[in-house]
mmCIF file with all atom_site columns, C-alpha atoms in Angstrom:
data_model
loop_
_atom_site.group_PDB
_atom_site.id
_atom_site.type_symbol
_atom_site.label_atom_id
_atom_site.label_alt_id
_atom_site.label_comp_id
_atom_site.label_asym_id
_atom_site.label_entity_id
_atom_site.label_seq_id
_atom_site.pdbx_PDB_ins_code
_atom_site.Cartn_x
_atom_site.Cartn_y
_atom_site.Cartn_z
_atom_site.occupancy
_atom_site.B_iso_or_equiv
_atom_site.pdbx_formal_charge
_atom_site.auth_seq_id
_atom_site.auth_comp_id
_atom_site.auth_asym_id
_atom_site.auth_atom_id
_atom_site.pdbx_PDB_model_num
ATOM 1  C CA . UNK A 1 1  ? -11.659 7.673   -4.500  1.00 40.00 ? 1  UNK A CA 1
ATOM 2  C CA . UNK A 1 2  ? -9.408  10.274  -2.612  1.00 45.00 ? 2  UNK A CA 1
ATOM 3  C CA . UNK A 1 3  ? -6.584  12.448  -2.732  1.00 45.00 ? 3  UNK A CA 1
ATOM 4  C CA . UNK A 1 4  ? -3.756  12.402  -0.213  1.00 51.00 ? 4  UNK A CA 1
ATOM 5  C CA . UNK A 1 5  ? -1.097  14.901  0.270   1.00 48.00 ? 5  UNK A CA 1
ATOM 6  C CA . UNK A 1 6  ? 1.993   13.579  1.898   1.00 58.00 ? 6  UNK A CA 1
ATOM 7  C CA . UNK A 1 7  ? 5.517   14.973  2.559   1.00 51.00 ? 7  UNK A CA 1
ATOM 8  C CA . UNK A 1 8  ? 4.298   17.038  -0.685  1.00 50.00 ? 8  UNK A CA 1
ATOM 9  C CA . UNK A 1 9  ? 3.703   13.778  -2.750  1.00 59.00 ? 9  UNK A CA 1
ATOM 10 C CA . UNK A 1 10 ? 0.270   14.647  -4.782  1.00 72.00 ? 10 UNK A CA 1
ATOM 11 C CA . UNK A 1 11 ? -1.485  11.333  -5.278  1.00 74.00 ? 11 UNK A CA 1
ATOM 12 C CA . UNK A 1 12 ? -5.124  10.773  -6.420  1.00 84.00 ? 12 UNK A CA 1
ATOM 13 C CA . UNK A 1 13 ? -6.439  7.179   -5.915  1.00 86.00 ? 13 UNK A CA 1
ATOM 14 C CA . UNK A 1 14 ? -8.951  6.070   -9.042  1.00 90.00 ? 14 UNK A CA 1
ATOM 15 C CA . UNK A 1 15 ? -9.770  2.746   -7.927  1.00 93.00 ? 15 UNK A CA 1
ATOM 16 C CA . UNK A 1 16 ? -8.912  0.622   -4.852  1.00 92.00 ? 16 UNK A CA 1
ATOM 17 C CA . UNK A 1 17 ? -10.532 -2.994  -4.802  1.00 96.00 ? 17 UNK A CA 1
ATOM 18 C CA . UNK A 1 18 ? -9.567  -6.489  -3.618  1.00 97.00 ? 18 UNK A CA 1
ATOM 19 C CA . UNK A 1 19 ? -8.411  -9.197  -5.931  1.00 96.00 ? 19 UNK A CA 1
ATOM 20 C CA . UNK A 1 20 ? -8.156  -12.445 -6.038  1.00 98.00 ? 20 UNK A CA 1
ATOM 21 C CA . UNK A 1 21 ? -4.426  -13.182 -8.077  1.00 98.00 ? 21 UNK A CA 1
ATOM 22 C CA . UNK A 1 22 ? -5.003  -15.472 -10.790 1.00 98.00 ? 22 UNK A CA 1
ATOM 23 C CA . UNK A 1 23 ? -0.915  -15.757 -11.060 1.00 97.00 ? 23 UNK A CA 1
ATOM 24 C CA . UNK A 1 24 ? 1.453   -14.764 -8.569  1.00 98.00 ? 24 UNK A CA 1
ATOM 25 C CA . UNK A 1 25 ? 2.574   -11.176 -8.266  1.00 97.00 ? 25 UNK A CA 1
ATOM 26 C CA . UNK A 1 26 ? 4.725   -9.357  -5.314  1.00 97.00 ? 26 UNK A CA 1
ATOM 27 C CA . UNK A 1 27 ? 3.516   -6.860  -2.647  1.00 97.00 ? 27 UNK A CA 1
ATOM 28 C CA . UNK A 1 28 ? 4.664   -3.720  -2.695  1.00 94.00 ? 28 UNK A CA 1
ATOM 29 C CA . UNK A 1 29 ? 5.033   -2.955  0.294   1.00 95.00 ? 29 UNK A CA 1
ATOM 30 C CA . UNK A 1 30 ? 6.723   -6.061  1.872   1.00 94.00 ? 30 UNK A CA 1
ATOM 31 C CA . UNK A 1 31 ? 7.937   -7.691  -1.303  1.00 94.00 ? 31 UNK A CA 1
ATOM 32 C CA . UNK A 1 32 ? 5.820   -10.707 -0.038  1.00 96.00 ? 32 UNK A CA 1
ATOM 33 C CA . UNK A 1 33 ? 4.980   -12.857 -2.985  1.00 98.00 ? 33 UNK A CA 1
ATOM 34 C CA . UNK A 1 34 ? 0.742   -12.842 -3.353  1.00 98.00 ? 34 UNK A CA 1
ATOM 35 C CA . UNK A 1 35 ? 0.397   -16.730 -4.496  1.00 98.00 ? 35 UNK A CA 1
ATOM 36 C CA . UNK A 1 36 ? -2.112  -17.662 -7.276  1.00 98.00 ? 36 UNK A CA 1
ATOM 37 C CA . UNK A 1 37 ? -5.398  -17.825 -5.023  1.00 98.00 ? 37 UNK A CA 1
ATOM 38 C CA . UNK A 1 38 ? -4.567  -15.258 -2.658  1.00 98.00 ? 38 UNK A CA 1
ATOM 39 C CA . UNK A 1 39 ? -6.813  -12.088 -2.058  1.00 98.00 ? 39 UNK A CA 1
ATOM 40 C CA . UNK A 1 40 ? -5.119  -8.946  -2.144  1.00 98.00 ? 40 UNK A CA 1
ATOM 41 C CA . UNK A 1 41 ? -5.471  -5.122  -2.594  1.00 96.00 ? 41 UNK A CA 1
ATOM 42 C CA . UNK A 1 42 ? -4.906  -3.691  -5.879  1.00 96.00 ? 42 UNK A CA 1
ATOM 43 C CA . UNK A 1 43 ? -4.700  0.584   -6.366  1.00 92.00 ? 43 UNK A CA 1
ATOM 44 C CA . UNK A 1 44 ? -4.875  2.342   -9.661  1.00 93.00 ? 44 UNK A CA 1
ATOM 45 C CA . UNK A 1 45 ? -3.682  5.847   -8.988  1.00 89.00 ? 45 UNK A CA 1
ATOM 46 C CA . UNK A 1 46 ? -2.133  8.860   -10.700 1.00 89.00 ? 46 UNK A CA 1
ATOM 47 C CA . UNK A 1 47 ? 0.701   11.393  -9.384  1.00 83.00 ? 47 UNK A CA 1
ATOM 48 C CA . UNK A 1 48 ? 2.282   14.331  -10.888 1.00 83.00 ? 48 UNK A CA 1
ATOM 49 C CA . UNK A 1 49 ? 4.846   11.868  -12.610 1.00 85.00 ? 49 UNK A CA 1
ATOM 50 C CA . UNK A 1 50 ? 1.874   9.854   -14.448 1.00 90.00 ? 50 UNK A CA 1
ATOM 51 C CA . UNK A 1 51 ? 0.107   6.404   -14.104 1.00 92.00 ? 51 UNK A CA 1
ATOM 52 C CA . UNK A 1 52 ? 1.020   4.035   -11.390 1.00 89.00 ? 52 UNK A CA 1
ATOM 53 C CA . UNK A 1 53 ? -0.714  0.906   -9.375  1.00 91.00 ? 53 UNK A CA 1
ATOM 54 C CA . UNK A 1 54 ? 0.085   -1.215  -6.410  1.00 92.00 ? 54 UNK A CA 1
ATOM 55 C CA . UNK A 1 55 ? -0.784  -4.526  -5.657  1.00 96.00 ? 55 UNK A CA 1
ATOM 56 C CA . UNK A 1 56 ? -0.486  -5.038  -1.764  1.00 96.00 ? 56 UNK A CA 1
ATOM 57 C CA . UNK A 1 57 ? -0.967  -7.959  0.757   1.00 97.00 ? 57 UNK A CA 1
ATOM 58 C CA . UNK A 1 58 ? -4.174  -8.044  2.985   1.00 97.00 ? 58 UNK A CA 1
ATOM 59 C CA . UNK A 1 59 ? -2.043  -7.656  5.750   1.00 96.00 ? 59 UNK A CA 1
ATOM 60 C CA . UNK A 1 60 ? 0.167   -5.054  4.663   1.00 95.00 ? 60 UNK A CA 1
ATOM 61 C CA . UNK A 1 61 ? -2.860  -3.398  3.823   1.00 94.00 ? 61 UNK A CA 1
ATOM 62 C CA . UNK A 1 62 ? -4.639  -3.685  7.071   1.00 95.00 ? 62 UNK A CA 1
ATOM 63 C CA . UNK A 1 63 ? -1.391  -2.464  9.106   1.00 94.00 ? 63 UNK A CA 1
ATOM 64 C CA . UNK A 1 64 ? -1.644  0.870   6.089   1.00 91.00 ? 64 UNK A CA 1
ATOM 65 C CA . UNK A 1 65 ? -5.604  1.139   7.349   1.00 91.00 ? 65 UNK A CA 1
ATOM 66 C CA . UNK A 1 66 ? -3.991  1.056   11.028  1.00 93.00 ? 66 UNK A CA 1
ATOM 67 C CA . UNK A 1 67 ? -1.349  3.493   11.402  1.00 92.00 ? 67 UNK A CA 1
ATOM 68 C CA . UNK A 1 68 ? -4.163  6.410   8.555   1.00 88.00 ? 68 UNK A CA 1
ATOM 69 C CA . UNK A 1 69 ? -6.563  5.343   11.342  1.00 90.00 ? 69 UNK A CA 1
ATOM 70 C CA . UNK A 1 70 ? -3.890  6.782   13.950  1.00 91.00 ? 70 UNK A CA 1
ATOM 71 C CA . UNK A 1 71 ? -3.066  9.763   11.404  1.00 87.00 ? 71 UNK A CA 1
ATOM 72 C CA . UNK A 1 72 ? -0.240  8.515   10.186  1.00 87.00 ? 72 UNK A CA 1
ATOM 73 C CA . UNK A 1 73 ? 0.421   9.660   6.736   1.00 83.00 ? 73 UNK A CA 1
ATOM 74 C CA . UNK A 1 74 ? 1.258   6.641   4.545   1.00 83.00 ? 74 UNK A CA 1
ATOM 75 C CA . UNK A 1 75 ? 3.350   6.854   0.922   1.00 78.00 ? 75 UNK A CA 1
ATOM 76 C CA . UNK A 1 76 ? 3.096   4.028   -1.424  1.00 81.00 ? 76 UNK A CA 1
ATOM 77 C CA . UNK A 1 77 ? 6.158   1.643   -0.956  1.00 83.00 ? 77 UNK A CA 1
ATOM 78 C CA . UNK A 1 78 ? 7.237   3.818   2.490   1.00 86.00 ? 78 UNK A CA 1
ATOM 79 C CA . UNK A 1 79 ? 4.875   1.364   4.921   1.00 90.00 ? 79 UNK A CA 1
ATOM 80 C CA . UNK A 1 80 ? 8.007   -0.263  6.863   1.00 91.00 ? 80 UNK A CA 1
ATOM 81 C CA . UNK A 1 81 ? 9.910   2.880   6.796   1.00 89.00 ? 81 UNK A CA 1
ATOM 82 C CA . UNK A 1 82 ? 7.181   4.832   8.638   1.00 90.00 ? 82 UNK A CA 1
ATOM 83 C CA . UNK A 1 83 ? 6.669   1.450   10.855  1.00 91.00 ? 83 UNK A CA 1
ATOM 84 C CA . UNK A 1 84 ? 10.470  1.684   11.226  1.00 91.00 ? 84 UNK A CA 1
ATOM 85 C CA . UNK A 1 85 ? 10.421  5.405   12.112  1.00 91.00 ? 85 UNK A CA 1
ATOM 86 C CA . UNK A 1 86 ? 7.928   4.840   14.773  1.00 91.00 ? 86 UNK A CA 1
ATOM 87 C CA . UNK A 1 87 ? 9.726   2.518   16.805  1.00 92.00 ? 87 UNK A CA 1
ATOM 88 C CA . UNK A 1 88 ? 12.385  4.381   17.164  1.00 92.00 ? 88 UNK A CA 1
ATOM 89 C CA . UNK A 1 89 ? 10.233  7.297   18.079  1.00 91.00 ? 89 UNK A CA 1
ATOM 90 C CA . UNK A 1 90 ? 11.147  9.127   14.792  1.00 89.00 ? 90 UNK A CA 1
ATOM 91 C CA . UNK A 1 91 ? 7.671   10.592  14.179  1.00 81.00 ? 91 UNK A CA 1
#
């Protein structure tokens, strides 16, 4: 899928899809619980640690599509840090 290089974090995405949940699980980006039903964005990924993947809302999603769009750099479970950051005029 891609590589992305931020703030020195190596991270290669394998597989980004949408899902819909057939149990409930919690973004992790908003802690947001994804209800049985619900569509959402899964990653599979690996870093220099190992293994990881992310299950994310559609809408924390689209605001991550957003602020790349805007090159932003955005970290896996840093998207309402950077948001944060921004409105203070931080970055």
């Amino acid at each position: 899928m891609g590589a992305c290089a931020c703030e020195g974090e190596n991270l290669d995405i394998l597989s980004s899809k949408v899902i819909t949940a057939r149990k409930a699980h919690k973004c992790s980006e908003c802690g947001k619980e994804i209800r049985s039903g619900e569509n959402y964005q899964k990653f599979v990924g690996v870093t220099s640690e190992g293994m990881f993947e992310s299950k994310m809302c559609l809408f924390c999603y689209n605001v991550v599509k957003d602020l790349r769009s805007m090159g932003y750099c955005v970290v896996f479970d840093g998207l309402w840090n950077l948001v944060e950051q921004i409105e203070r005029g931080d970055v």
